[in-house]
């Protein structure tokens, strides 16, 4: 059994020695990973990584396959060709009224007019007002104020009921790229100017629905689906939750999330729905089946009207970089209908703790591989594959409707791996050991100096040292007085100096005697202890031995105290001797000068 146990211990020791470097590497990887993860989370919180994450989002939108046009929608565009053919700019109120009447005859589910008509344009104002007021299928638009007196917003067409008006504003990201849609909001208060004309879209007491949400809700009413607001203020349409976008969701950091916003889930870059021109409607060339029970949106698609937006599809496009506002509204309407009726997922996001685990996981992977691979080519190929895998996983989640950080984990992978490789090369070059040795040396010197200062302080603060200091001061005063009275007579000092060796000799003899007595007392104490431990000695004898031992210990302690005092006196006498010798030398020098 002993041989087996020895072998087990030997094997355990070998394994321990084998895995010591592994534990050290694991510790280095964890430290580097934690440092990189914390740094990246701080950079994300400051918004430094937001542009990179948004660029990655745009790229994933472009990578997604195009979906089929939404057959529930029809776009009626006002193109440049229509303007040239009608020879009108802008399109008059009479033409707009005529288009609305022709479309209404085809029995659409709802008509959305994305054209501002707050002021008369051309003739036919009364005719247009009559159509807008009486036709319940028509939804008009307005523009919300930004809170500035110079931009009070644009009111809806006059006389139009407020429940058939929606604001046409979008939430645009820095750089002018459209990624977010507002569903409802309260207009901000206009500060500092009471002369601004009040209307629906600058009244801060009103809660306004967006143009695209109004169209979707009107269509869903025919499907017996109505909106509900949950206790957490989230919007539900049937069994579908339109989750509100928070300021730190996905790749955003501290985004302006005022109002109720969602992330736009674009359907297609080329054709979100079937599209015709207004001249086709006026000339009766539109198939009624494209209109019946559909959502019809009317708006400008020409670049003459600056109702255009950059989108994620705009990147790397030489032509058609802009998306008309009416098409952007159609994207949001289709997104809402598809989520409610087709179970197309709305965008979802991970909580903060899950994103931290996601980033730190890639950081640990990068550090571990960098610590295990020494060949640069293999390491480069492996890291390239890992980066591709990170992007592929992020894109796969994106196809399922989730938006998770992609740039942050990729940076964590690279930075942690790079730091481990750099640290290993640094240590192999000997710089790490040299710095460590230097630091240890500096700290050792500081510690030794501190101990020395502490010991000196203990000596100088003792009562015996203070007594010597006082004697020294008295001796100096006496020396000065003697030199003033009889500067040519050094006999007083020289007469006392021969006695010092004698005193020192006597002290040495007395100290030797004390040490001898202490030694004898110690031997007696040992003998007494031996006798007290004997089994043949009676209990009363044991008690006597114990008292004798105590007595001897006390005597031994007294002898040690006396020996210590004699050493101190001897040291003091030596100091006095040195000072008197110095005084004698000074006297002789003074006498030589006088001669």
PDB file of N, CA, C and O in Angstrom, residues 107-159:
ATOM      1  N   UNK A 107     -62.956  51.129 -54.127  1.00  0.00           N
ATOM      2  CA  UNK A 107     -63.190  50.551 -52.803  1.00  0.00           C
ATOM      3  C   UNK A 107     -61.908  50.042 -52.118  1.00  0.00           C
ATOM      4  O   UNK A 107     -61.780  48.859 -51.798  1.00  0.00           O
ATOM      5  N   UNK A 108     -60.971  50.927 -51.886  1.00  0.00           N
ATOM      6  CA  UNK A 108     -59.792  50.514 -51.105  1.00  0.00           C
ATOM      7  C   UNK A 108     -60.151  50.405 -49.627  1.00  0.00           C
ATOM      8  O   UNK A 108     -61.184  50.919 -49.172  1.00  0.00           O
ATOM      9  N   UNK A 109     -59.302  49.746 -48.869  1.00  0.00           N
ATOM     10  CA  UNK A 109     -59.512  49.671 -47.420  1.00  0.00           C
ATOM     11  C   UNK A 109     -59.240  51.025 -46.774  1.00  0.00           C
ATOM     12  O   UNK A 109     -59.982  51.461 -45.885  1.00  0.00           O
ATOM     13  N   UNK A 110     -58.203  51.703 -47.201  1.00  0.00           N
ATOM     14  CA  UNK A 110     -57.844  53.003 -46.663  1.00  0.00           C
ATOM     15  C   UNK A 110     -56.934  53.695 -47.670  1.00  0.00           C
ATOM     16  O   UNK A 110     -56.185  53.042 -48.412  1.00  0.00           O
ATOM     17  N   UNK A 111     -57.016  55.037 -47.711  1.00  0.00           N
ATOM     18  CA  UNK A 111     -56.176  55.839 -48.603  1.00  0.00           C
ATOM     19  C   UNK A 111     -55.336  56.772 -47.742  1.00  0.00           C
ATOM     20  O   UNK A 111     -55.873  57.526 -46.917  1.00  0.00           O
ATOM     21  N   UNK A 112     -54.039  56.726 -47.923  1.00  0.00           N
ATOM     22  CA  UNK A 112     -53.145  57.619 -47.205  1.00  0.00           C
ATOM     23  C   UNK A 112     -52.591  58.681 -48.129  1.00  0.00           C
ATOM     24  O   UNK A 112     -51.935  58.362 -49.129  1.00  0.00           O
ATOM     25  N   UNK A 113     -52.867  59.948 -47.810  1.00  0.00           N
ATOM     26  CA  UNK A 113     -52.420  61.069 -48.642  1.00  0.00           C
ATOM     27  C   UNK A 113     -51.201  61.710 -47.985  1.00  0.00           C
ATOM     28  O   UNK A 113     -51.318  62.505 -47.052  1.00  0.00           O
ATOM     29  N   UNK A 114     -50.016  61.341 -48.472  1.00  0.00           N
ATOM     30  CA  UNK A 114     -48.767  61.875 -47.921  1.00  0.00           C
ATOM     31  C   UNK A 114     -48.369  63.134 -48.689  1.00  0.00           C
ATOM     32  O   UNK A 114     -47.266  63.247 -49.236  1.00  0.00           O
ATOM     33  N   UNK A 115     -49.293  64.080 -48.725  1.00  0.00           N
ATOM     34  CA  UNK A 115     -49.080  65.358 -49.398  1.00  0.00           C
ATOM     35  C   UNK A 115     -49.627  66.446 -48.485  1.00  0.00           C
ATOM     36  O   UNK A 115     -50.794  66.388 -48.077  1.00  0.00           O
ATOM     37  N   UNK A 116     -48.795  67.420 -48.147  1.00  0.00           N
ATOM     38  CA  UNK A 116     -49.226  68.511 -47.271  1.00  0.00           C
ATOM     39  C   UNK A 116     -50.172  69.438 -48.028  1.00  0.00           C
ATOM     40  O   UNK A 116     -49.857  69.916 -49.121  1.00  0.00           O
ATOM     41  N   UNK A 117     -51.332  69.710 -47.423  1.00  0.00           N
ATOM     42  CA  UNK A 117     -52.321  70.602 -48.019  1.00  0.00           C
ATOM     43  C   UNK A 117     -52.838  71.572 -46.966  1.00  0.00           C
ATOM     44  O   UNK A 117     -54.038  71.832 -46.868  1.00  0.00           O
ATOM     45  N   UNK A 118     -51.926  72.151 -46.183  1.00  0.00           N
ATOM     46  CA  UNK A 118     -52.350  73.106 -45.162  1.00  0.00           C
ATOM     47  C   UNK A 118     -52.646  74.474 -45.759  1.00  0.00           C
ATOM     48  O   UNK A 118     -53.315  75.301 -45.133  1.00  0.00           O
ATOM     49  N   UNK A 119     -52.156  74.734 -46.981  1.00  0.00           N
ATOM     50  CA  UNK A 119     -52.447  75.991 -47.684  1.00  0.00           C
ATOM     51  C   UNK A 119     -52.972  75.648 -49.070  1.00  0.00           C
ATOM     52  O   UNK A 119     -52.637  74.600 -49.636  1.00  0.00           O
ATOM     53  N   UNK A 120     -53.819  76.501 -49.658  1.00  0.00           N
ATOM     54  CA  UNK A 120     -54.366  76.225 -51.002  1.00  0.00           C
ATOM     55  C   UNK A 120     -53.262  76.212 -52.054  1.00  0.00           C
ATOM     56  O   UNK A 120     -52.333  77.019 -52.018  1.00  0.00           O
ATOM     57  N   UNK A 121     -53.374  75.285 -52.985  1.00  0.00           N
ATOM     58  CA  UNK A 121     -52.443  75.186 -54.109  1.00  0.00           C
ATOM     59  C   UNK A 121     -53.261  75.061 -55.388  1.00  0.00           C
ATOM     60  O   UNK A 121     -53.936  74.048 -55.616  1.00  0.00           O
ATOM     61  N   UNK A 122     -53.216  76.094 -56.199  1.00  0.00           N
ATOM     62  CA  UNK A 122     -54.000  76.099 -57.431  1.00  0.00           C
ATOM     63  C   UNK A 122     -55.483  76.245 -57.133  1.00  0.00           C
ATOM     64  O   UNK A 122     -55.894  76.712 -56.065  1.00  0.00           O
ATOM     65  N   UNK A 123     -56.292  75.814 -58.080  1.00  0.00           N
ATOM     66  CA  UNK A 123     -57.742  75.897 -57.893  1.00  0.00           C
ATOM     67  C   UNK A 123     -58.276  74.591 -57.322  1.00  0.00           C
ATOM     68  O   UNK A 123     -57.561  73.602 -57.219  1.00  0.00           O
ATOM     69  N   UNK A 124     -59.560  74.607 -56.926  1.00  0.00           N
ATOM     70  CA  UNK A 124     -60.219  73.412 -56.416  1.00  0.00           C
ATOM     71  C   UNK A 124     -60.074  73.209 -54.922  1.00  0.00           C
ATOM     72  O   UNK A 124     -60.200  72.081 -54.438  1.00  0.00           O
ATOM     73  N   UNK A 125     -59.861  74.307 -54.179  1.00  0.00           N
ATOM     74  CA  UNK A 125     -59.664  74.162 -52.731  1.00  0.00           C
ATOM     75  C   UNK A 125     -60.933  73.645 -52.052  1.00  0.00           C
ATOM     76  O   UNK A 125     -60.867  72.737 -51.213  1.00  0.00           O
ATOM     77  N   UNK A 126     -62.063  74.197 -52.378  1.00  0.00           N
ATOM     78  CA  UNK A 126     -63.310  73.781 -51.736  1.00  0.00           C
ATOM     79  C   UNK A 126     -63.649  72.334 -52.085  1.00  0.00           C
ATOM     80  O   UNK A 126     -64.136  71.575 -51.242  1.00  0.00           O
ATOM     81  N   UNK A 127     -63.373  71.963 -53.307  1.00  0.00           N
ATOM     82  CA  UNK A 127     -63.647  70.592 -53.727  1.00  0.00           C
ATOM     83  C   UNK A 127     -62.795  69.598 -52.940  1.00  0.00           C
ATOM     84  O   UNK A 127     -63.291  68.563 -52.484  1.00  0.00           O
ATOM     85  N   UNK A 128     -61.516  69.917 -52.750  1.00  0.00           N
ATOM     86  CA  UNK A 128     -60.629  69.032 -51.990  1.00  0.00           C
ATOM     87  C   UNK A 128     -61.050  68.964 -50.528  1.00  0.00           C
ATOM     88  O   UNK A 128     -61.064  67.875 -49.923  1.00  0.00           O
ATOM     89  N   UNK A 129     -61.409  70.111 -49.962  1.00  0.00           N
ATOM     90  CA  UNK A 129     -61.826  70.133 -48.560  1.00  0.00           C
ATOM     91  C   UNK A 129     -63.064  69.272 -48.349  1.00  0.00           C
ATOM     92  O   UNK A 129     -63.170  68.533 -47.353  1.00  0.00           O
ATOM     93  N   UNK A 130     -63.991  69.332 -49.284  1.00  0.00           N
ATOM     94  CA  UNK A 130     -65.208  68.538 -49.179  1.00  0.00           C
ATOM     95  C   UNK A 130     -64.903  67.040 -49.216  1.00  0.00           C
ATOM     96  O   UNK A 130     -65.454  66.254 -48.437  1.00  0.00           O
ATOM     97  N   UNK A 131     -63.995  66.645 -50.104  1.00  0.00           N
ATOM     98  CA  UNK A 131     -63.628  65.222 -50.206  1.00  0.00           C
ATOM     99  C   UNK A 131     -62.947  64.751 -48.923  1.00  0.00           C
ATOM    100  O   UNK A 131     -63.245  63.669 -48.400  1.00  0.00           O
ATOM    101  N   UNK A 132     -62.042  65.550 -48.405  1.00  0.00           N
ATOM    102  CA  UNK A 132     -61.291  65.154 -47.207  1.00  0.00           C
ATOM    103  C   UNK A 132     -62.188  65.064 -45.982  1.00  0.00           C
ATOM    104  O   UNK A 132     -61.976  64.212 -45.108  1.00  0.00           O
ATOM    105  N   UNK A 133     -63.180  65.918 -45.898  1.00  0.00           N
ATOM    106  CA  UNK A 133     -64.038  65.924 -44.717  1.00  0.00           C
ATOM    107  C   UNK A 133     -65.040  64.776 -44.723  1.00  0.00           C
ATOM    108  O   UNK A 133     -65.346  64.205 -43.674  1.00  0.00           O
ATOM    109  N   UNK A 134     -65.550  64.409 -45.888  1.00  0.00           N
ATOM    110  CA  UNK A 134     -66.643  63.443 -45.958  1.00  0.00           C
ATOM    111  C   UNK A 134     -66.174  62.002 -46.147  1.00  0.00           C
ATOM    112  O   UNK A 134     -66.923  61.076 -45.822  1.00  0.00           O
ATOM    113  N   UNK A 135     -64.998  61.795 -46.661  1.00  0.00           N
ATOM    114  CA  UNK A 135     -64.546  60.431 -46.965  1.00  0.00           C
ATOM    115  C   UNK A 135     -63.770  59.867 -45.776  1.00  0.00           C
ATOM    116  O   UNK A 135     -62.664  60.309 -45.465  1.00  0.00           O
ATOM    117  N   UNK A 136     -64.357  58.875 -45.110  1.00  0.00           N
ATOM    118  CA  UNK A 136     -63.721  58.293 -43.926  1.00  0.00           C
ATOM    119  C   UNK A 136     -62.537  57.393 -44.262  1.00  0.00           C
ATOM    120  O   UNK A 136     -61.820  56.963 -43.357  1.00  0.00           O
ATOM    121  N   UNK A 137     -62.337  57.078 -45.507  1.00  0.00           N
ATOM    122  CA  UNK A 137     -61.218  56.207 -45.876  1.00  0.00           C
ATOM    123  C   UNK A 137     -59.889  56.961 -45.951  1.00  0.00           C
ATOM    124  O   UNK A 137     -58.839  56.338 -46.002  1.00  0.00           O
ATOM    125  N   UNK A 138     -59.920  58.269 -45.972  1.00  0.00           N
ATOM    126  CA  UNK A 138     -58.713  59.053 -46.249  1.00  0.00           C
ATOM    127  C   UNK A 138     -58.023  59.440 -44.937  1.00  0.00           C
ATOM    128  O   UNK A 138     -58.666  59.926 -44.001  1.00  0.00           O
ATOM    129  N   UNK A 139     -56.700  59.236 -44.908  1.00  0.00           N
ATOM    130  CA  UNK A 139     -55.840  59.645 -43.786  1.00  0.00           C
ATOM    131  C   UNK A 139     -54.902  60.733 -44.300  1.00  0.00           C
ATOM    132  O   UNK A 139     -54.193  60.542 -45.300  1.00  0.00           O
ATOM    133  N   UNK A 140     -54.916  61.888 -43.628  1.00  0.00           N
ATOM    134  CA  UNK A 140     -54.033  62.989 -44.005  1.00  0.00           C
ATOM    135  C   UNK A 140     -52.781  63.037 -43.140  1.00  0.00           C
ATOM    136  O   UNK A 140     -52.615  62.252 -42.197  1.00  0.00           O
ATOM    137  N   UNK A 141     -51.900  63.989 -43.454  1.00  0.00           N
ATOM    138  CA  UNK A 141     -50.623  64.087 -42.738  1.00  0.00           C
ATOM    139  C   UNK A 141     -50.402  65.505 -42.229  1.00  0.00           C
ATOM    140  O   UNK A 141     -50.994  66.476 -42.728  1.00  0.00           O
ATOM    141  N   UNK A 142     -49.525  65.584 -41.242  1.00  0.00           N
ATOM    142  CA  UNK A 142     -49.015  66.851 -40.742  1.00  0.00           C
ATOM    143  C   UNK A 142     -47.565  66.635 -40.334  1.00  0.00           C
ATOM    144  O   UNK A 142     -47.082  65.497 -40.298  1.00  0.00           O
ATOM    145  N   UNK A 143     -46.865  67.724 -40.031  1.00  0.00           N
ATOM    146  CA  UNK A 143     -45.480  67.650 -39.564  1.00  0.00           C
ATOM    147  C   UNK A 143     -45.407  68.224 -38.158  1.00  0.00           C
ATOM    148  O   UNK A 143     -45.951  69.299 -37.889  1.00  0.00           O
ATOM    149  N   UNK A 144     -44.720  67.522 -37.272  1.00  0.00           N
ATOM    150  CA  UNK A 144     -44.636  67.912 -35.861  1.00  0.00           C
ATOM    151  C   UNK A 144     -43.525  68.942 -35.685  1.00  0.00           C
ATOM    152  O   UNK A 144     -42.465  68.866 -36.327  1.00  0.00           O
ATOM    153  N   UNK A 145     -43.767  69.897 -34.803  1.00  0.00           N
ATOM    154  CA  UNK A 145     -42.745  70.889 -34.492  1.00  0.00           C
ATOM    155  C   UNK A 145     -41.573  70.245 -33.758  1.00  0.00           C
ATOM    156  O   UNK A 145     -41.726  69.225 -33.080  1.00  0.00           O
ATOM    157  N   UNK A 146     -40.405  70.868 -33.890  1.00  0.00           N
ATOM    158  CA  UNK A 146     -39.244  70.394 -33.137  1.00  0.00           C
ATOM    159  C   UNK A 146     -39.026  71.195 -31.857  1.00  0.00           C
ATOM    160  O   UNK A 146     -37.999  71.047 -31.196  1.00  0.00           O
ATOM    161  N   UNK A 147     -40.001  72.051 -31.514  1.00  0.00           N
ATOM    162  CA  UNK A 147     -39.902  72.863 -30.310  1.00  0.00           C
ATOM    163  C   UNK A 147     -39.326  74.234 -30.548  1.00  0.00           C
ATOM    164  O   UNK A 147     -39.259  75.053 -29.626  1.00  0.00           O
ATOM    165  N   UNK A 148     -38.909  74.512 -31.773  1.00  0.00           N
ATOM    166  CA  UNK A 148     -38.335  75.811 -32.097  1.00  0.00           C
ATOM    167  C   UNK A 148     -39.418  76.733 -32.654  1.00  0.00           C
ATOM    168  O   UNK A 148     -40.258  76.298 -33.456  1.00  0.00           O
ATOM    169  N   UNK A 149     -39.416  78.008 -32.275  1.00  0.00           N
ATOM    170  CA  UNK A 149     -40.408  78.942 -32.836  1.00  0.00           C
ATOM    171  C   UNK A 149     -40.285  79.093 -34.348  1.00  0.00           C
ATOM    172  O   UNK A 149     -41.266  79.428 -35.022  1.00  0.00           O
ATOM    173  N   UNK A 150     -39.080  78.843 -34.886  1.00  0.00           N
ATOM    174  CA  UNK A 150     -38.892  78.954 -36.332  1.00  0.00           C
ATOM    175  C   UNK A 150     -39.429  77.751 -37.084  1.00  0.00           C
ATOM    176  O   UNK A 150     -39.519  77.778 -38.315  1.00  0.00           O
ATOM    177  N   UNK A 151     -39.749  76.682 -36.375  1.00  0.00           N
ATOM    178  CA  UNK A 151     -40.288  75.480 -37.017  1.00  0.00           C
ATOM    179  C   UNK A 151     -41.509  75.007 -36.230  1.00  0.00           C
ATOM    180  O   UNK A 151     -41.439  74.055 -35.461  1.00  0.00           O
ATOM    181  N   UNK A 152     -42.640  75.680 -36.407  1.00  0.00           N
ATOM    182  CA  UNK A 152     -43.841  75.333 -35.632  1.00  0.00           C
ATOM    183  C   UNK A 152     -44.562  74.099 -36.140  1.00  0.00           C
ATOM    184  O   UNK A 152     -45.584  73.702 -35.577  1.00  0.00           O
ATOM    185  N   UNK A 153     -44.038  73.461 -37.204  1.00  0.00           N
ATOM    186  CA  UNK A 153     -44.716  72.305 -37.774  1.00  0.00           C
ATOM    187  C   UNK A 153     -45.723  72.719 -38.839  1.00  0.00           C
ATOM    188  O   UNK A 153     -46.035  73.902 -39.018  1.00  0.00           O
ATOM    189  N   UNK A 154     -46.230  71.722 -39.552  1.00  0.00           N
ATOM    190  CA  UNK A 154     -47.221  71.972 -40.610  1.00  0.00           C
ATOM    191  C   UNK A 154     -48.541  71.337 -40.206  1.00  0.00           C
ATOM    192  O   UNK A 154     -48.588  70.134 -39.909  1.00  0.00           O
ATOM    193  N   UNK A 155     -49.622  72.102 -40.198  1.00  0.00           N
ATOM    194  CA  UNK A 155     -50.922  71.557 -39.769  1.00  0.00           C
ATOM    195  C   UNK A 155     -51.524  70.647 -40.833  1.00  0.00           C
ATOM    196  O   UNK A 155     -51.115  70.666 -42.000  1.00  0.00           O
ATOM    197  N   UNK A 156     -52.500  69.834 -40.459  1.00  0.00           N
ATOM    198  CA  UNK A 156     -53.194  68.987 -41.442  1.00  0.00           C
ATOM    199  C   UNK A 156     -54.115  69.835 -42.319  1.00  0.00           C
ATOM    200  O   UNK A 156     -54.313  71.032 -42.064  1.00  0.00           O
ATOM    201  N   UNK A 157     -54.690  69.243 -43.356  1.00  0.00           N
ATOM    202  CA  UNK A 157     -55.655  69.996 -44.176  1.00  0.00           C
ATOM    203  C   UNK A 157     -56.796  70.520 -43.314  1.00  0.00           C
ATOM    204  O   UNK A 157     -57.250  69.841 -42.388  1.00  0.00           O
ATOM    205  N   UNK A 158     -57.259  71.723 -43.566  1.00  0.00           N
ATOM    206  CA  UNK A 158     -58.300  72.321 -42.711  1.00  0.00           C
ATOM    207  C   UNK A 158     -59.600  71.529 -42.761  1.00  0.00           C
ATOM    208  O   UNK A 158     -60.012  71.027 -43.809  1.00  0.00           O
ATOM    209  N   UNK A 159     -60.207  71.399 -41.583  1.00  0.00           N
ATOM    210  CA  UNK A 159     -61.490  70.724 -41.482  1.00  0.00           C
ATOM    211  C   UNK A 159     -61.403  69.220 -41.411  1.00  0.00           C
ATOM    212  O   UNK A 159     -62.431  68.547 -41.284  1.00  0.00           O
TER     213      UNK A 159
END
